[in-house]
DNA sequence: ATTACAAGTTAGCCATGTCTAACTTAATGC
DNA sequence: GCATTAAGTTAGACATGGCTAACTTGTAAT
């Protein structure tokens, strides 16, 4: 029958629009790790003057080889620069991405706290939510957070 | 040096707490596909009386073999029941998960719309956000959405 | 009853992201 | 300076989630 519906009932939501939503989520997930890494690397550099794989690993909650493999990928993508046994640097492109991600992250956290969430949970939820917030939504979150 | 800091500056955020946030995100992502599938299957069943792989594929925006493989995994996990060349059913466990996901999905969408987002973007963002919202956060979103 | 086509399955490829085990290099402390 | 130890790398395994190509099954129309 191939999803025949009688004509007068309201179309719940077109299949293609649905598909676009899921595709957007998958797209966000493809960028997610890169975003979290560059954001963290920027923070480590500003905090300690350098970003070492061991510190990245501790904060990401993964093992050193996982970090190594991911950093190789980010280097391939032009977001970080590295040399064997040295700490990691951001390319200009990576630094720009980090900056944008940091801003977005902070808006989401501020919003959640303003909503009434404790800061610890706000940080936790924000870490996932941030990657799925459209430009328009981010504006709305910022406006809400900035309310007097 | 291993991240030595002089003692009087405020600890920005402990590495282990950071790690827990990222681990929670990874955990959410492991459950995500199952949640989206059972939710969609429940919808298709209530709408058409059955959930066919071809309709799932159209709405998830993936190919038929991808759906087949995923459904096999969900069957292994006890969330769906299926027989070759037939449509898909939810186990009681799968139906319960679908119900919970549907409720959560609707709260997130209602919240975003109430914030001022257009319904289409609300659906798109909600599809990702829903998986990263803690119990406490969900309550806050519901309260906000329910405000007079 | 045949046939033609849509739906479903199977096999196999690939990238990602995690891990452990084993090895190499760099830094630190005598 | 040398030995010890911490950090980093490499190799290889495994699960996931996507794909295409090729095959099988079911069904609907003639
Ligand atoms: Mn994040
Ligand atoms: Mn996500
Ligand atoms: Mn979803
Ligand atoms: Mn959903």
PDB file of N, CA and C (backbone and C1' of nucleotides) in Angstrom, chain C residues 4-25:
ATOM      1  P    DA C   4       7.437  -9.442 -17.847  1.00  0.00           P
ATOM      2  O5'  DA C   4       7.338  -8.102 -16.973  1.00  0.00           O
ATOM      3  C5'  DA C   4       6.046  -7.515 -16.806  1.00  0.00           C
ATOM      4  C4'  DA C   4       6.074  -6.647 -15.575  1.00  0.00           C
ATOM      5  C3'  DA C   4       7.423  -5.960 -15.341  1.00  0.00           C
ATOM      6  O3'  DA C   4       7.120  -4.652 -14.937  1.00  0.00           O
ATOM      7  C1'  DA C   4       6.858  -7.247 -13.452  1.00  0.00           C
ATOM      8  P    DC C   5       8.241  -3.553 -14.871  1.00  0.00           P
ATOM      9  O5'  DC C   5       8.053  -3.051 -13.356  1.00  0.00           O
ATOM     10  C5'  DC C   5       6.738  -2.931 -12.832  1.00  0.00           C
ATOM     11  C4'  DC C   5       6.818  -2.887 -11.329  1.00  0.00           C
ATOM     12  C3'  DC C   5       8.032  -2.116 -10.798  1.00  0.00           C
ATOM     13  O3'  DC C   5       7.572  -1.390  -9.683  1.00  0.00           O
ATOM     14  C1'  DC C   5       8.022  -4.279  -9.899  1.00  0.00           C
ATOM     15  P    DA C   6       8.356  -0.109  -9.177  1.00  0.00           P
ATOM     16  O5'  DA C   6       7.973  -0.139  -7.619  1.00  0.00           O
ATOM     17  C5'  DA C   6       6.702  -0.634  -7.234  1.00  0.00           C
ATOM     18  C4'  DA C   6       6.827  -1.312  -5.885  1.00  0.00           C
ATOM     19  C3'  DA C   6       7.772  -0.591  -4.926  1.00  0.00           C
ATOM     20  O3'  DA C   6       7.111  -0.541  -3.679  1.00  0.00           O
ATOM     21  C1'  DA C   6       8.468  -2.854  -5.204  1.00  0.00           C
ATOM     22  P    DA C   7       7.793   0.161  -2.414  1.00  0.00           P
ATOM     23  O5'  DA C   7       8.338  -1.090  -1.584  1.00  0.00           O
ATOM     24  C5'  DA C   7       7.400  -2.069  -1.170  1.00  0.00           C
ATOM     25  C4'  DA C   7       8.139  -3.189  -0.485  1.00  0.00           C
ATOM     26  C3'  DA C   7       9.101  -2.713   0.601  1.00  0.00           C
ATOM     27  O3'  DA C   7       8.711  -3.374   1.788  1.00  0.00           O
ATOM     28  C1'  DA C   7      10.177  -4.243  -0.898  1.00  0.00           C
ATOM     29  P    DG C   8       9.547  -3.229   3.142  1.00  0.00           P
ATOM     30  O5'  DG C   8      10.612  -4.412   2.991  1.00  0.00           O
ATOM     31  C5'  DG C   8      10.151  -5.758   3.011  1.00  0.00           C
ATOM     32  C4'  DG C   8      11.343  -6.677   2.893  1.00  0.00           C
ATOM     33  C3'  DG C   8      12.462  -6.385   3.899  1.00  0.00           C
ATOM     34  O3'  DG C   8      12.657  -7.540   4.715  1.00  0.00           O
ATOM     35  C1'  DG C   8      13.316  -6.679   1.707  1.00  0.00           C
ATOM     36  P    DT C   9      13.814  -7.640   5.797  1.00  0.00           P
ATOM     37  O5'  DT C   9      14.978  -8.352   4.959  1.00  0.00           O
ATOM     38  C5'  DT C   9      14.691  -9.614   4.350  1.00  0.00           C
ATOM     39  C4'  DT C   9      15.946 -10.136   3.668  1.00  0.00           C
ATOM     40  C3'  DT C   9      17.165 -10.166   4.573  1.00  0.00           C
ATOM     41  O3'  DT C   9      17.633 -11.509   4.577  1.00  0.00           O
ATOM     42  C1'  DT C   9      17.674  -9.135   2.481  1.00  0.00           C
ATOM     43  P    DT C  10      18.785 -11.977   5.542  1.00  0.00           P
ATOM     44  O5'  DT C  10      20.098 -11.922   4.624  1.00  0.00           O
ATOM     45  C5'  DT C  10      20.070 -12.529   3.338  1.00  0.00           C
ATOM     46  C4'  DT C  10      21.386 -12.255   2.646  1.00  0.00           C
ATOM     47  C3'  DT C  10      22.611 -12.265   3.566  1.00  0.00           C
ATOM     48  O3'  DT C  10      23.516 -13.179   2.980  1.00  0.00           O
ATOM     49  C1'  DT C  10      22.593 -10.302   2.237  1.00  0.00           C
ATOM     50  P    DA C  11      24.886 -13.557   3.753  1.00  0.00           P
ATOM     51  O5'  DA C  11      25.986 -12.735   2.942  1.00  0.00           O
ATOM     52  C5'  DA C  11      25.894 -12.663   1.522  1.00  0.00           C
ATOM     53  C4'  DA C  11      26.967 -11.734   0.986  1.00  0.00           C
ATOM     54  C3'  DA C  11      28.209 -11.634   1.877  1.00  0.00           C
ATOM     55  O3'  DA C  11      29.348 -11.706   1.017  1.00  0.00           O
ATOM     56  C1'  DA C  11      27.341  -9.477   1.474  1.00  0.00           C
ATOM     57  P    DG C  12      30.842 -11.782   1.656  1.00  0.00           P
ATOM     58  O5'  DG C  12      31.396 -10.312   1.374  1.00  0.00           O
ATOM     59  C5'  DG C  12      31.139  -9.718   0.095  1.00  0.00           C
ATOM     60  C4'  DG C  12      31.481  -8.246   0.177  1.00  0.00           C
ATOM     61  C3'  DG C  12      32.663  -7.955   1.112  1.00  0.00           C
ATOM     62  O3'  DG C  12      33.454  -6.957   0.511  1.00  0.00           O
ATOM     63  C1'  DG C  12      30.874  -6.628   1.710  1.00  0.00           C
ATOM     64  P    DC C  13      34.980  -6.728   0.881  1.00  0.00           P
ATOM     65  O5'  DC C  13      35.079  -5.139   0.923  1.00  0.00           O
ATOM     66  C5'  DC C  13      34.723  -4.411  -0.247  1.00  0.00           C
ATOM     67  C4'  DC C  13      34.334  -3.010   0.161  1.00  0.00           C
ATOM     68  C3'  DC C  13      35.376  -2.357   1.054  1.00  0.00           C
ATOM     69  O3'  DC C  13      36.013  -1.307   0.342  1.00  0.00           O
ATOM     70  C1'  DC C  13      33.144  -2.012   1.861  1.00  0.00           C
ATOM     71  P    DC C  14      37.299  -0.578   0.904  1.00  0.00           P
ATOM     72  O5'  DC C  14      36.705   0.541   1.861  1.00  0.00           O
ATOM     73  C5'  DC C  14      35.916   1.606   1.314  1.00  0.00           C
ATOM     74  C4'  DC C  14      35.414   2.447   2.455  1.00  0.00           C
ATOM     75  C3'  DC C  14      36.498   2.842   3.454  1.00  0.00           C
ATOM     76  O3'  DC C  14      36.697   4.238   3.377  1.00  0.00           O
ATOM     77  C1'  DC C  14      34.510   2.103   4.552  1.00  0.00           C
ATOM     78  P    DA C  15      37.935   4.934   4.102  1.00  0.00           P
ATOM     79  O5'  DA C  15      37.213   5.699   5.301  1.00  0.00           O
ATOM     80  C5'  DA C  15      36.103   6.541   5.017  1.00  0.00           C
ATOM     81  C4'  DA C  15      35.531   7.017   6.326  1.00  0.00           C
ATOM     82  C3'  DA C  15      36.565   7.494   7.347  1.00  0.00           C
ATOM     83  O3'  DA C  15      36.069   8.683   7.915  1.00  0.00           O
ATOM     84  C1'  DA C  15      35.250   5.747   8.283  1.00  0.00           C
ATOM     85  P    DT C  16      36.872   9.476   9.017  1.00  0.00           P
ATOM     86  O5'  DT C  16      36.169   8.952  10.354  1.00  0.00           O
ATOM     87  C5'  DT C  16      34.769   9.133  10.489  1.00  0.00           C
ATOM     88  C4'  DT C  16      34.303   8.574  11.816  1.00  0.00           C
ATOM     89  C3'  DT C  16      35.115   9.021  13.032  1.00  0.00           C
ATOM     90  O3'  DT C  16      34.186   9.601  13.922  1.00  0.00           O
ATOM     91  C1'  DT C  16      34.770   6.675  13.055  1.00  0.00           C
ATOM     92  P    DG C  17      34.680  10.556  15.099  1.00  0.00           P
ATOM     93  O5'  DG C  17      34.837   9.541  16.314  1.00  0.00           O
ATOM     94  C5'  DG C  17      33.693   8.864  16.787  1.00  0.00           C
ATOM     95  C4'  DG C  17      34.112   7.764  17.733  1.00  0.00           C
ATOM     96  C3'  DG C  17      35.211   8.152  18.735  1.00  0.00           C
ATOM     97  O3'  DG C  17      34.784   7.738  20.013  1.00  0.00           O
ATOM     98  C1'  DG C  17      35.741   6.146  17.709  1.00  0.00           C
ATOM     99  P    DT C  18      35.221   8.550  21.324  1.00  0.00           P
ATOM    100  O5'  DT C  18      36.063   7.462  22.102  1.00  0.00           O
ATOM    101  C5'  DT C  18      35.447   6.524  22.936  1.00  0.00           C
ATOM    102  C4'  DT C  18      35.875   5.088  22.704  1.00  0.00           C
ATOM    103  C3'  DT C  18      37.163   4.610  23.357  1.00  0.00           C
ATOM    104  O3'  DT C  18      37.134   4.649  24.749  1.00  0.00           O
ATOM    105  C1'  DT C  18      36.682   3.413  21.349  1.00  0.00           C
ATOM    106  P    DC C  19      38.404   4.670  25.658  1.00  0.00           P
ATOM    107  O5'  DC C  19      38.931   3.154  25.583  1.00  0.00           O
ATOM    108  C5'  DC C  19      38.059   2.077  25.913  1.00  0.00           C
ATOM    109  C4'  DC C  19      38.689   0.756  25.453  1.00  0.00           C
ATOM    110  C3'  DC C  19      40.099   0.530  26.000  1.00  0.00           C
ATOM    111  O3'  DC C  19      40.010  -0.209  27.203  1.00  0.00           O
ATOM    112  C1'  DC C  19      39.984   0.055  23.648  1.00  0.00           C
ATOM    113  P    DT C  20      41.339  -0.298  28.139  1.00  0.00           P
ATOM    114  O5'  DT C  20      42.219  -1.502  27.538  1.00  0.00           O
ATOM    115  C5'  DT C  20      41.637  -2.695  27.081  1.00  0.00           C
ATOM    116  C4'  DT C  20      42.731  -3.601  26.527  1.00  0.00           C
ATOM    117  C3'  DT C  20      44.012  -3.663  27.376  1.00  0.00           C
ATOM    118  O3'  DT C  20      44.522  -4.989  27.287  1.00  0.00           O
ATOM    119  C1'  DT C  20      44.541  -2.837  25.231  1.00  0.00           C
ATOM    120  P    DA C  21      45.719  -5.426  28.268  1.00  0.00           P
ATOM    121  O5'  DA C  21      46.931  -5.569  27.237  1.00  0.00           O
ATOM    122  C5'  DA C  21      46.673  -6.077  25.939  1.00  0.00           C
ATOM    123  C4'  DA C  21      47.962  -6.091  25.130  1.00  0.00           C
ATOM    124  C3'  DA C  21      49.234  -6.149  25.976  1.00  0.00           C
ATOM    125  O3'  DA C  21      50.186  -6.919  25.242  1.00  0.00           O
ATOM    126  C1'  DA C  21      49.243  -4.158  24.711  1.00  0.00           C
ATOM    127  P    DA C  22      51.641  -7.234  25.896  1.00  0.00           P
ATOM    128  O5'  DA C  22      52.571  -6.309  24.999  1.00  0.00           O
ATOM    129  C5'  DA C  22      52.457  -6.415  23.586  1.00  0.00           C
ATOM    130  C4'  DA C  22      53.354  -5.383  22.944  1.00  0.00           C
ATOM    131  C3'  DA C  22      54.721  -5.255  23.623  1.00  0.00           C
ATOM    132  O3'  DA C  22      55.720  -5.157  22.610  1.00  0.00           O
ATOM    133  C1'  DA C  22      53.677  -3.150  23.524  1.00  0.00           C
ATOM    134  P    DC C  23      57.260  -5.169  23.007  1.00  0.00           P
ATOM    135  O5'  DC C  23      57.733  -3.727  22.520  1.00  0.00           O
ATOM    136  C5'  DC C  23      57.480  -3.388  21.160  1.00  0.00           C
ATOM    137  C4'  DC C  23      57.543  -1.888  21.022  1.00  0.00           C
ATOM    138  C3'  DC C  23      58.881  -1.297  21.456  1.00  0.00           C
ATOM    139  O3'  DC C  23      59.520  -0.739  20.323  1.00  0.00           O
ATOM    140  C1'  DC C  23      57.042  -0.039  22.290  1.00  0.00           C
ATOM    141  P    DT C  24      61.006  -0.088  20.500  1.00  0.00           P
ATOM    142  O5'  DT C  24      60.695   1.478  20.653  1.00  0.00           O
ATOM    143  C5'  DT C  24      59.831   2.105  19.699  1.00  0.00           C
ATOM    144  C4'  DT C  24      59.780   3.585  20.010  1.00  0.00           C
ATOM    145  C3'  DT C  24      61.130   4.233  20.288  1.00  0.00           C
ATOM    146  O3'  DT C  24      61.109   5.472  19.624  1.00  0.00           O
ATOM    147  C1'  DT C  24      59.701   4.621  22.097  1.00  0.00           C
ATOM    148  P    DT C  25      62.435   6.366  19.431  1.00  0.00           P
ATOM    149  O5'  DT C  25      62.143   7.633  20.367  1.00  0.00           O
ATOM    150  C5'  DT C  25      60.927   8.344  20.169  1.00  0.00           C
ATOM    151  C4'  DT C  25      60.690   9.229  21.357  1.00  0.00           C
ATOM    152  C3'  DT C  25      61.884  10.097  21.737  1.00  0.00           C
ATOM    153  O3'  DT C  25      61.439  11.411  21.545  1.00  0.00           O
ATOM    154  C1'  DT C  25      60.887   9.118  23.645  1.00  0.00           C
TER     155       DT C  25
END
